[in-house]
Amino acid sequence: MNFGSDNQTGASPQVLEAIMKANDGFLHGYGDEDYTRQTVEQLKRLFDCDLEAYFIPTGTAANCLALSSLVNPWQTILCHPEAHIIQDENTAPELLTGGARLKAIATEQPKIHLEDLKKVLSYQAKEAPHNSLAGAMSLTQCTELGQAYQPEEVKQLCLLAHQHGLSVHMDGARFSNAVAHLGCHPKEISWQAGVDVLCLGATKNGALAAEAVIFFNKELAVDFEQRRKRAGHLLSKGRLFSAQFQGWLENDHWLELATHANRMAEMMAKGLSEKPGCRIIFPVEANELFVTLPKSTTERLQQHGAEFYEWPTSGLAEHLQPSEGEQMIRLVTSFITKEHEVKQFCDLI
Amino acid sequence: MNFGSDNQTGASPQVLEAIMKANDGFLHGYGDEDYTRQTVEQLKRLFDCDLEAYFIPTGTAANCLALSSLVNPWQTILCHPEAHIIQDENTAPELLTGGARLKAIATEQPKIHLEDLKKVLSYQAKEAPHNSLAGAMSLTQCTELGQAYQPEEVKQLCLLAHQHGLSVHMDGARFSNAVAHLGCHPKEISWQAGVDVLCLGATKNGALAAEAVIFFNKELAVDFEQRRKRAGHLLSKGRLFSAQFQGWLENDHWLELATHANRMAEMMAKGLSEKPGCRIIFPVEANELFVTLPKSTTERLQQHGAEFYEWPTSGLAEHLQPSEGEQMIRLVTSFITKEHEVKQFCDLI
Amino acid sequence: MNFGSDNQTGASPQVLEAIMKANDGFLHGYGDEDYTRQTVEQLKRLFDCDLEAYFIPTGTAANCLALSSLVNPWQTILCHPEAHIIQDENTAPELLTGGARLKAIATEQPKIHLEDLKKVLSYQAKEAPHNSLAGAMSLTQCTELGQAYQPEEVKQLCLLAHQHGLSVHMDGARFSNAVAHLGCHPKEISWQAGVDVLCLGATKNGALAAEAVIFFNKELAVDFEQRRKRAGHLLSKGRLFSAQFQGWLENDHWLELATHANRMAEMMAKGLSEKPGCRIIFPVEANELFVTLPKSTTERLQQHGAEFYEWPTSGLAEHLQPSEGEQMIRLVTSFITKEHEVKQFCDLI
Amino acid sequence: MNFGSDNQTGASPQVLEAIMKANDGFLHGYGDEDYTRQTVEQLKRLFDCDLEAYFIPTGTAANCLALSSLVNPWQTILCHPEAHIIQDENTAPELLTGGARLKAIATEQPKIHLEDLKKVLSYQAKEAPHNSLAGAMSLTQCTELGQAYQPEEVKQLCLLAHQHGLSVHMDGARFSNAVAHLGCHPKEISWQAGVDVLCLGATKNGALAAEAVIFFNKELAVDFEQRRKRAGHLLSKGRLFSAQFQGWLENDHWLELATHANRMAEMMAKGLSEKPGCRIIFPVEANELFVTLPKSTTERLQQHGAEFYEWPTSGLAEHLQPSEGEQMIRLVTSFITKEHEVKQFCDLI
């Protein structure tokens, strides 16, 4: 019963096969071969547009190198207070952007609302060079609190950001879960809605280590090869990383995996909603649940071998916070989560 | 007939198997699991000492993050003028060390001689804070020009470096080829000879993407986890990277692969030495040959599908340089090079 | 009638004289002379302790270089949301610390309260290397909103910070105004209260360009000379900068200047408090006033040649904010503010 | 008898007067006032062209911030092996450019020859993103070894640099000495010859602390205000720094000072040339002499109170180096050097 994180899995068999298929013989290094070129074409078809794409082994590097293409080192990047880039990537954003700044948009909600963005943009100090001005906004799809932005929400946020001269980055570590949940075309929550660069993560949902930095705004990609190389993220055997994407995308495997994970979360939500003392904090829209439980319950679950993380709650609105004696935990399902594990977990409560 | 680079290969079957074996089920991310812990123990046994080891997907990142642990951002790193860190890693050393400087040790030889190091240490400007003082020396084993440092050579260089307060880094992208060539114990050309940190590369010799940063001087490792994370090089599915090392090291597989590559180079050297107009510039000590040939010959070889790189020669002593109408090329053999390819290549000359 | 900023002044005659006195003849550069050495001794007497001190031409550089001595590039610096380092120094903190992060301590008050610090320390994510952990706290004395921390307040904040392993930096751009207001010994709000490094600013209060970075915790100074040099802040004619401090400190000139500025602010506060429609937002404790006025009034003042800045108010508690039709402005007095200017300003309202 | 460095002087009386004249009353900070604006106009007249100019308190910062405007962080800057930026500015170039690299152009001559530049440009590795490619060339006028580039030399070097896509920076710490020596118009060795940005140093020749970064290629200046601020080099009391330039330039005061310094060097050269055992290594073209003397002589000179620096000689051609028992020293004259000091020095030999 592991609900710790979707990165505690291995790779899916189809992804491993793709690696093995690409493994034989000599091919040029550093992505100068057909596997990589074909995968970029595959992404163009998937997103139904022209684009530039680069493969990176980790989400942290993908996000931060993408951001470094959007802002100057003296600019600020706006994001949700719980965004991975501001919470979980140490100071990689600062290192890889050359010293740009992250600023959390004040909000008590699990995703950025248009009003939140309006407020921070109207209130920010604007006197260059004294103040560091916002140069980009970063959205996370799904958010770190398990919420999917609707296409219209992405569109409104991007529109306002662009009106203020900001570029838009999307952290898509769980983009596949969002697409599976929304049932939309990938383009509807990316370039059509105004996203300039998407970090499409395959690692959490079935790859070994594969993230694609996808520039819909191709002008922003001009220096990306230099940035990737000097951060040590240009892989010599590039084919073995782009091949992962091939295997992941082929026959909608990525959506199949995400759909399963989402379904497990839904099943978990259904099971938990019937338990007294158990409160699901946010709508379950993908593969993450945030739940408050009596501490005695969480302890018992752990004693029975259930894995999950206690989740900090400082920024949330008062009414969303656990009361005395309760704990908030995060439960994450994945492409390998089994129905019986979910059932077993619910039964334990 | 590909002699372009040993990174134009895939992974060896034994390494792929190790990945697949480690792939199943849930395990903690970020190296907090037994595959990673066991691999560190395996390295301790291999080197016959205590050590700290961290896994990194690229050689550039391994080298530069290791160096960032040895020097302050205001110090200088001494290296051979042809070292990978100064020639082929863009400005990753500067980025990942926070702005430290690389300085080539003037030499016309394919490896650093003790006299070269003496000279640069005695002549360097020493007035802090105006001058940037040397804080580390980097050796490459085998060197970029295919030479293996003898244990005694490493020892003498490290001794002098330490006497001047420098730490010692070894770029071991082809460490396995060196061990195979020298027939020594790995410790004889690493910690016993005074190396503080070794970047042991498996990628060029059979892994998918796996480099180990090995701190023999454990005190220098104190911040390495922070450095690795903020460069985006902490892999979430760490087991799939440490497992590569397991497969690579098991039953001396790494030496078996390196020995094959070296033997192919030796065979190539033998074949070429009999050809008129063909001059082997440096002793062939591992899996790289540097050869001058008439341009007409290199063109014919390429027309017949042979792959190799022309090699720049600016820094070499006059008598080592190609004469008018000649070209210097680099030929690299690997664990998948076939005897018949070597033979076919030699026959074409 | 200029109340724009205390940095819109020149230098005091006594400071200029000190420069001229130090100007003649040859002396070693870069602070290797007696003017600089004597000034450090003068600071030791002033603070009644041993210390290391370095002179820097700007407050931004003094603050950020000091901070770079307190934190590693992967750590976070906590400060008030209105602190100069987070609002008015662009991304100098990021550049000069090598990429460390600033984090505003959530508060609606014009200075950091112990409860605010407690909250942020207890709620911060603590899982290295994923999270960037707090390594330092920065206090501003007087704060950007014109408040002086009492010795006991500094002490309590430093104690809590130290208990959590944080070093303490004090931005003392208006330290002299604080001492003049509090009537305390300089040591009571610096090292005795737990401050590790103080940036003592003379520029805003009578110097040409002179800030002293004073390490009470001398161990933290070990690399400061390197840091100052590589940021381009080691002045060749160092004597002409340390001499400014000599002139500034001699015969309590610094306190005399600060006392005058504070007195002008007090007089202004008295004058304004009698005016209907004029609300002084924070207690006037030094040389800054924050006042809400009808917009029509501020416009009239400007038409009559009064200079001041409108001040953004986003972070303040609701009840401190200007109502519809009002504006919040900042008024700063200085060592050259004249009584008749204050009077004239008040009369205009 | 101080011949240590021209930065061991104070400011000239005319410069101090200009400071005092600009000191009174309130004026906007950060260069937003007429002193600064007028000084920029003065520079336009001096150079007979349009330009952007920014004032900076140190030469190190001026050089490195200028360079940061010319290259991306993944590019290389070519310079003479004895250039101040590579020898005497610690790792400020790396810090302030965000990690760009310096590369010394191999030469045994005291200035860069066209052939040297040709060689490095034709031999440099060119495979992006693996190699860091040259993005700028830096010339020093006069060079660190006391040589003035002729207008035609500057022109040829700039032409070749531009043809290879490099921008050109000139370190003009002793630009005034070069103009005084060459008797040319300042534009002939700057923009007319192809220099993109000149760091015009006043500090070594009569200012307190004042360097101007002058962009003849105005497009390169687009981010300079941001760069200056985030390095902590935007001076609040900007008028007191631009005023130094006013005083320095007025009535050709700068040339008057430089001419005096040069004349003292010429007199010294004449005196020394008559002394047996004394060899002047390079033509004396400005205010620096490089001389080999018997060690016994240099010791006697020091015992009699003469100040000068022994100078390292590692990079020079064999025949320029001191022989056994000799020492190479550098002698620098300045605007305050007295004839009798020169005479006394020569007489002591």
PDB file of N, CA and C in Angstrom, chain A residues 74 76 101 103 124-133, chain C residues 5 7 58-61 63-64 79-94 102 140 143-145 171 173-174 204 288 290 309-312 330, chain D residues 30 225-226 228-236:
ATOM      1  N   TRP A  74      17.556  39.294 -13.622  1.00  0.00           N
ATOM      2  CA  TRP A  74      17.093  40.348 -12.703  1.00  0.00           C
ATOM      3  C   TRP A  74      15.569  40.375 -12.614  1.00  0.00           C
ATOM      4  N   THR A  76      11.587  38.475 -11.935  1.00  0.00           N
ATOM      5  CA  THR A  76      10.892  37.648 -10.955  1.00  0.00           C
ATOM      6  C   THR A  76       9.911  36.716 -11.667  1.00  0.00           C
ATOM      7  N   ARG A 101      14.377  35.566  -9.393  1.00  0.00           N
ATOM      8  CA  ARG A 101      13.675  35.391  -8.115  1.00  0.00           C
ATOM      9  C   ARG A 101      12.316  34.729  -8.305  1.00  0.00           C
ATOM     10  N   LYS A 103       8.531  34.413  -6.726  1.00  0.00           N
ATOM     11  CA  LYS A 103       7.631  35.096  -5.793  1.00  0.00           C
ATOM     12  C   LYS A 103       6.295  34.364  -5.766  1.00  0.00           C
ATOM     13  N   GLN A 124       2.637  45.079  -7.398  1.00  0.00           N
ATOM     14  CA  GLN A 124       4.092  44.921  -7.379  1.00  0.00           C
ATOM     15  C   GLN A 124       4.814  46.254  -7.603  1.00  0.00           C
ATOM     16  N   ALA A 125       5.929  46.402  -6.944  1.00  0.00           N
ATOM     17  CA  ALA A 125       6.768  47.580  -7.141  1.00  0.00           C
ATOM     18  C   ALA A 125       7.265  47.562  -8.572  1.00  0.00           C
ATOM     19  N   LYS A 126       7.373  48.718  -9.173  1.00  0.00           N
ATOM     20  CA  LYS A 126       7.594  48.768 -10.616  1.00  0.00           C
ATOM     21  C   LYS A 126       8.768  49.648 -11.012  1.00  0.00           C
ATOM     22  N   GLU A 127       9.580  50.030 -10.055  1.00  0.00           N
ATOM     23  CA  GLU A 127      10.611  51.004 -10.384  1.00  0.00           C
ATOM     24  C   GLU A 127      11.944  50.307 -10.667  1.00  0.00           C
ATOM     25  N   ALA A 128      12.180  50.025 -11.950  1.00  0.00           N
ATOM     26  CA  ALA A 128      13.468  49.450 -12.335  1.00  0.00           C
ATOM     27  C   ALA A 128      14.509  50.559 -12.279  1.00  0.00           C
ATOM     28  N   PRO A 129      15.763  50.285 -11.965  1.00  0.00           N
ATOM     29  CA  PRO A 129      16.280  48.946 -11.687  1.00  0.00           C
ATOM     30  C   PRO A 129      16.206  48.569 -10.205  1.00  0.00           C
ATOM     31  N   HIS A 130      15.546  49.401  -9.382  1.00  0.00           N
ATOM     32  CA  HIS A 130      15.554  49.087  -7.947  1.00  0.00           C
ATOM     33  C   HIS A 130      14.786  47.804  -7.642  1.00  0.00           C
ATOM     34  N   ASN A 131      13.611  47.691  -8.245  1.00  0.00           N
ATOM     35  CA  ASN A 131      12.781  46.509  -7.997  1.00  0.00           C
ATOM     36  C   ASN A 131      13.052  45.450  -9.059  1.00  0.00           C
ATOM     37  N   SER A 132      12.884  44.229  -8.667  1.00  0.00           N
ATOM     38  CA  SER A 132      12.927  43.125  -9.629  1.00  0.00           C
ATOM     39  C   SER A 132      11.503  42.923 -10.147  1.00  0.00           C
ATOM     40  N   LEU A 133      11.317  43.129 -11.431  1.00  0.00           N
ATOM     41  CA  LEU A 133       9.961  43.073 -11.996  1.00  0.00           C
ATOM     42  C   LEU A 133       9.637  41.667 -12.499  1.00  0.00           C
TER      43      LEU A 133
ATOM     44  N   SER C   5      14.098  61.447  -0.016  1.00  0.00           N
ATOM     45  CA  SER C   5      14.909  60.400   0.612  1.00  0.00           C
ATOM     46  C   SER C   5      16.142  61.020   1.226  1.00  0.00           C
ATOM     47  N   ASN C   7      18.942  59.898   0.937  1.00  0.00           N
ATOM     48  CA  ASN C   7      20.109  59.755   0.057  1.00  0.00           C
ATOM     49  C   ASN C   7      20.124  60.806  -1.054  1.00  0.00           C
ATOM     50  N   THR C  58      28.356  51.032  -1.432  1.00  0.00           N
ATOM     51  CA  THR C  58      26.890  51.113  -1.475  1.00  0.00           C
ATOM     52  C   THR C  58      26.260  50.176  -0.442  1.00  0.00           C
ATOM     53  N   GLY C  59      25.053  50.547  -0.042  1.00  0.00           N
ATOM     54  CA  GLY C  59      24.318  49.746   0.924  1.00  0.00           C
ATOM     55  C   GLY C  59      23.879  48.413   0.348  1.00  0.00           C
ATOM     56  N   THR C  60      23.483  48.412  -0.910  1.00  0.00           N
ATOM     57  CA  THR C  60      23.068  47.158  -1.549  1.00  0.00           C
ATOM     58  C   THR C  60      24.205  46.152  -1.519  1.00  0.00           C
ATOM     59  N   ALA C  61      25.380  46.589  -1.901  1.00  0.00           N
ATOM     60  CA  ALA C  61      26.522  45.673  -1.897  1.00  0.00           C
ATOM     61  C   ALA C  61      26.886  45.253  -0.479  1.00  0.00           C
ATOM     62  N   ASN C  63      24.946  44.986   2.177  1.00  0.00           N
ATOM     63  CA  ASN C  63      23.968  43.992   2.637  1.00  0.00           C
ATOM     64  C   ASN C  63      24.179  42.629   1.982  1.00  0.00           C
ATOM     65  N   CYS C  64      24.304  42.641   0.671  1.00  0.00           N
ATOM     66  CA  CYS C  64      24.304  41.360  -0.049  1.00  0.00           C
ATOM     67  C   CYS C  64      25.612  40.611   0.142  1.00  0.00           C
ATOM     68  N   CYS C  79      13.254  37.689   5.972  1.00  0.00           N
ATOM     69  CA  CYS C  79      13.260  39.140   6.210  1.00  0.00           C
ATOM     70  C   CYS C  79      11.834  39.672   6.217  1.00  0.00           C
ATOM     71  N   HIS C  80      11.702  40.914   6.615  1.00  0.00           N
ATOM     72  CA  HIS C  80      10.403  41.592   6.585  1.00  0.00           C
ATOM     73  C   HIS C  80       9.986  41.817   5.129  1.00  0.00           C
ATOM     74  N   PRO C  81       8.666  41.727   4.852  1.00  0.00           N
ATOM     75  CA  PRO C  81       8.227  41.909   3.451  1.00  0.00           C
ATOM     76  C   PRO C  81       8.586  43.258   2.852  1.00  0.00           C
ATOM     77  N   GLU C  82       8.848  44.251   3.686  1.00  0.00           N
ATOM     78  CA  GLU C  82       9.209  45.570   3.155  1.00  0.00           C
ATOM     79  C   GLU C  82      10.713  45.819   3.229  1.00  0.00           C
ATOM     80  N   ALA C  83      11.489  44.808   3.576  1.00  0.00           N
ATOM     81  CA  ALA C  83      12.938  45.008   3.727  1.00  0.00           C
ATOM     82  C   ALA C  83      13.562  45.508   2.423  1.00  0.00           C
ATOM     83  N   HIS C  84      14.561  46.343   2.573  1.00  0.00           N
ATOM     84  CA  HIS C  84      15.267  46.871   1.401  1.00  0.00           C
ATOM     85  C   HIS C  84      15.830  45.732   0.561  1.00  0.00           C
ATOM     86  N   ILE C  85      16.360  44.711   1.206  1.00  0.00           N
ATOM     87  CA  ILE C  85      16.986  43.623   0.442  1.00  0.00           C
ATOM     88  C   ILE C  85      15.997  42.904  -0.465  1.00  0.00           C
ATOM     89  N   ILE C  86      14.742  42.846  -0.079  1.00  0.00           N
ATOM     90  CA  ILE C  86      13.770  42.114  -0.904  1.00  0.00           C
ATOM     91  C   ILE C  86      12.982  43.043  -1.810  1.00  0.00           C
ATOM     92  N   GLN C  87      12.963  44.320  -1.489  1.00  0.00           N
ATOM     93  CA  GLN C  87      12.167  45.252  -2.290  1.00  0.00           C
ATOM     94  C   GLN C  87      13.008  46.105  -3.224  1.00  0.00           C
ATOM     95  N   ASP C  88      14.165  46.535  -2.772  1.00  0.00           N
ATOM     96  CA  ASP C  88      14.842  47.634  -3.458  1.00  0.00           C
ATOM     97  C   ASP C  88      16.246  47.337  -3.917  1.00  0.00           C
ATOM     98  N   GLU C  89      16.637  46.097  -3.882  1.00  0.00           N
ATOM     99  CA  GLU C  89      18.005  45.772  -4.287  1.00  0.00           C
ATOM    100  C   GLU C  89      18.003  44.842  -5.487  1.00  0.00           C
ATOM    101  N   ASN C  90      16.944  44.966  -6.308  1.00  0.00           N
ATOM    102  CA  ASN C  90      16.824  44.132  -7.493  1.00  0.00           C
ATOM    103  C   ASN C  90      17.122  42.688  -7.099  1.00  0.00           C
ATOM    104  N   THR C  91      17.904  41.978  -7.875  1.00  0.00           N
ATOM    105  CA  THR C  91      18.263  40.617  -7.504  1.00  0.00           C
ATOM    106  C   THR C  91      19.726  40.549  -7.070  1.00  0.00           C
ATOM    107  N   ALA C  92      20.196  41.653  -6.477  1.00  0.00           N
ATOM    108  CA  ALA C  92      21.564  41.639  -5.943  1.00  0.00           C
ATOM    109  C   ALA C  92      21.756  40.558  -4.882  1.00  0.00           C
ATOM    110  N   PRO C  93      20.774  40.316  -4.022  1.00  0.00           N
ATOM    111  CA  PRO C  93      20.991  39.230  -3.049  1.00  0.00           C
ATOM    112  C   PRO C  93      21.252  37.899  -3.748  1.00  0.00           C
ATOM    113  N   GLU C  94      20.496  37.600  -4.776  1.00  0.00           N
ATOM    114  CA  GLU C  94      20.679  36.340  -5.492  1.00  0.00           C
ATOM    115  C   GLU C  94      22.054  36.325  -6.166  1.00  0.00           C
ATOM    116  N   LEU C 102      15.516  34.755  -0.893  1.00  0.00           N
ATOM    117  CA  LEU C 102      14.897  35.603   0.120  1.00  0.00           C
ATOM    118  C   LEU C 102      13.473  35.120   0.354  1.00  0.00           C
ATOM    119  N   THR C 140      16.101  45.022   9.830  1.00  0.00           N
ATOM    120  CA  THR C 140      16.451  46.359   9.372  1.00  0.00           C
ATOM    121  C   THR C 140      16.242  47.328  10.523  1.00  0.00           C
ATOM    122  N   THR C 143      13.560  50.083  10.599  1.00  0.00           N
ATOM    123  CA  THR C 143      12.897  49.387   9.511  1.00  0.00           C
ATOM    124  C   THR C 143      12.555  50.358   8.386  1.00  0.00           C
ATOM    125  N   GLU C 144      12.237  49.771   7.241  1.00  0.00           N
ATOM    126  CA  GLU C 144      11.861  50.579   6.072  1.00  0.00           C
ATOM    127  C   GLU C 144      10.596  51.388   6.340  1.00  0.00           C
ATOM    128  N   LEU C 145       9.867  51.031   7.388  1.00  0.00           N
ATOM    129  CA  LEU C 145       8.651  51.779   7.724  1.00  0.00           C
ATOM    130  C   LEU C 145       8.880  52.649   8.950  1.00  0.00           C
ATOM    131  N   ASP C 171      20.562  45.169   8.626  1.00  0.00           N
ATOM    132  CA  ASP C 171      20.704  46.247   7.654  1.00  0.00           C
ATOM    133  C   ASP C 171      20.606  47.553   8.433  1.00  0.00           C
ATOM    134  N   ALA C 173      21.205  50.729   7.489  1.00  0.00           N
ATOM    135  CA  ALA C 173      21.267  51.938   6.668  1.00  0.00           C
ATOM    136  C   ALA C 173      20.875  53.161   7.490  1.00  0.00           C
ATOM    137  N   ARG C 174      19.974  52.953   8.446  1.00  0.00           N
ATOM    138  CA  ARG C 174      19.560  54.038   9.350  1.00  0.00           C
ATOM    139  C   ARG C 174      19.810  53.640  10.810  1.00  0.00           C
ATOM    140  N   LYS C 204      23.468  57.528   3.943  1.00  0.00           N
ATOM    141  CA  LYS C 204      22.185  58.233   4.068  1.00  0.00           C
ATOM    142  C   LYS C 204      22.261  59.346   5.107  1.00  0.00           C
ATOM    143  N   GLU C 288      11.544  58.972   9.401  1.00  0.00           N
ATOM    144  CA  GLU C 288      10.580  58.685   8.345  1.00  0.00           C
ATOM    145  C   GLU C 288       9.158  58.762   8.874  1.00  0.00           C
ATOM    146  N   PHE C 290       5.070  57.993   7.673  1.00  0.00           N
ATOM    147  CA  PHE C 290       4.141  57.419   6.706  1.00  0.00           C
ATOM    148  C   PHE C 290       2.766  57.980   7.020  1.00  0.00           C
ATOM    149  N   TYR C 309       7.639  60.594  -1.878  1.00  0.00           N
ATOM    150  CA  TYR C 309       7.168  59.461  -2.677  1.00  0.00           C
ATOM    151  C   TYR C 309       5.834  58.923  -2.173  1.00  0.00           C
ATOM    152  N   GLU C 310       4.969  58.623  -3.116  1.00  0.00           N
ATOM    153  CA  GLU C 310       3.799  57.822  -2.792  1.00  0.00           C
ATOM    154  C   GLU C 310       4.318  56.456  -2.378  1.00  0.00           C
ATOM    155  N   TRP C 311       3.705  55.822  -1.425  1.00  0.00           N
ATOM    156  CA  TRP C 311       4.248  54.562  -0.926  1.00  0.00           C
ATOM    157  C   TRP C 311       3.247  53.432  -1.118  1.00  0.00           C
ATOM    158  N   PRO C 312       3.692  52.331  -1.685  1.00  0.00           N
ATOM    159  CA  PRO C 312       2.759  51.218  -1.892  1.00  0.00           C
ATOM    160  C   PRO C 312       2.370  50.606  -0.563  1.00  0.00           C
ATOM    161  N   ARG C 330       5.343  58.765   1.868  1.00  0.00           N
ATOM    162  CA  ARG C 330       6.459  58.660   2.797  1.00  0.00           C
ATOM    163  C   ARG C 330       7.187  59.999   2.828  1.00  0.00           C
TER     164      ARG C 330
ATOM    165  N   TYR D  30      20.790  58.386  -7.439  1.00  0.00           N
ATOM    166  CA  TYR D  30      20.962  57.359  -8.477  1.00  0.00           C
ATOM    167  C   TYR D  30      21.197  57.923  -9.870  1.00  0.00           C
ATOM    168  N   GLU D 225      21.669  49.090 -16.844  1.00  0.00           N
ATOM    169  CA  GLU D 225      21.172  49.614 -15.554  1.00  0.00           C
ATOM    170  C   GLU D 225      20.802  48.485 -14.603  1.00  0.00           C
ATOM    171  N   GLN D 226      20.225  47.435 -15.157  1.00  0.00           N
ATOM    172  CA  GLN D 226      19.878  46.277 -14.328  1.00  0.00           C
ATOM    173  C   GLN D 226      21.146  45.596 -13.814  1.00  0.00           C
ATOM    174  N   ARG D 228      24.168  46.872 -13.416  1.00  0.00           N
ATOM    175  CA  ARG D 228      24.882  47.698 -12.442  1.00  0.00           C
ATOM    176  C   ARG D 228      24.201  47.629 -11.080  1.00  0.00           C
ATOM    177  N   LYS D 229      22.873  47.724 -11.088  1.00  0.00           N
ATOM    178  CA  LYS D 229      22.148  47.718  -9.816  1.00  0.00           C
ATOM    179  C   LYS D 229      22.325  46.396  -9.081  1.00  0.00           C
ATOM    180  N   ARG D 230      22.182  45.282  -9.818  1.00  0.00           N
ATOM    181  CA  ARG D 230      22.205  43.997  -9.111  1.00  0.00           C
ATOM    182  C   ARG D 230      23.616  43.565  -8.696  1.00  0.00           C
ATOM    183  N   ALA D 231      24.602  44.313  -9.165  1.00  0.00           N
ATOM    184  CA  ALA D 231      25.955  44.091  -8.646  1.00  0.00           C
ATOM    185  C   ALA D 231      26.259  45.043  -7.489  1.00  0.00           C
ATOM    186  N   GLY D 232      25.265  45.866  -7.125  1.00  0.00           N
ATOM    187  CA  GLY D 232      25.472  46.800  -6.022  1.00  0.00           C
ATOM    188  C   GLY D 232      26.330  47.993  -6.402  1.00  0.00           C
ATOM    189  N   HIS D 233      26.349  48.341  -7.696  1.00  0.00           N
ATOM    190  CA  HIS D 233      27.207  49.438  -8.144  1.00  0.00           C
ATOM    191  C   HIS D 233      26.442  50.684  -8.583  1.00  0.00           C
ATOM    192  N   LEU D 234      25.162  50.734  -8.252  1.00  0.00           N
ATOM    193  CA  LEU D 234      24.417  51.969  -8.516  1.00  0.00           C
ATOM    194  C   LEU D 234      24.561  52.847  -7.281  1.00  0.00           C
ATOM    195  N   LEU D 235      25.278  53.938  -7.420  1.00  0.00           N
ATOM    196  CA  LEU D 235      25.577  54.797  -6.272  1.00  0.00           C
ATOM    197  C   LEU D 235      24.416  55.733  -5.997  1.00  0.00           C
ATOM    198  N   SER D 236      23.980  55.812  -4.743  1.00  0.00           N
ATOM    199  CA  SER D 236      22.833  56.674  -4.460  1.00  0.00           C
ATOM    200  C   SER D 236      23.192  58.137  -4.715  1.00  0.00           C
TER     201      SER D 236
END
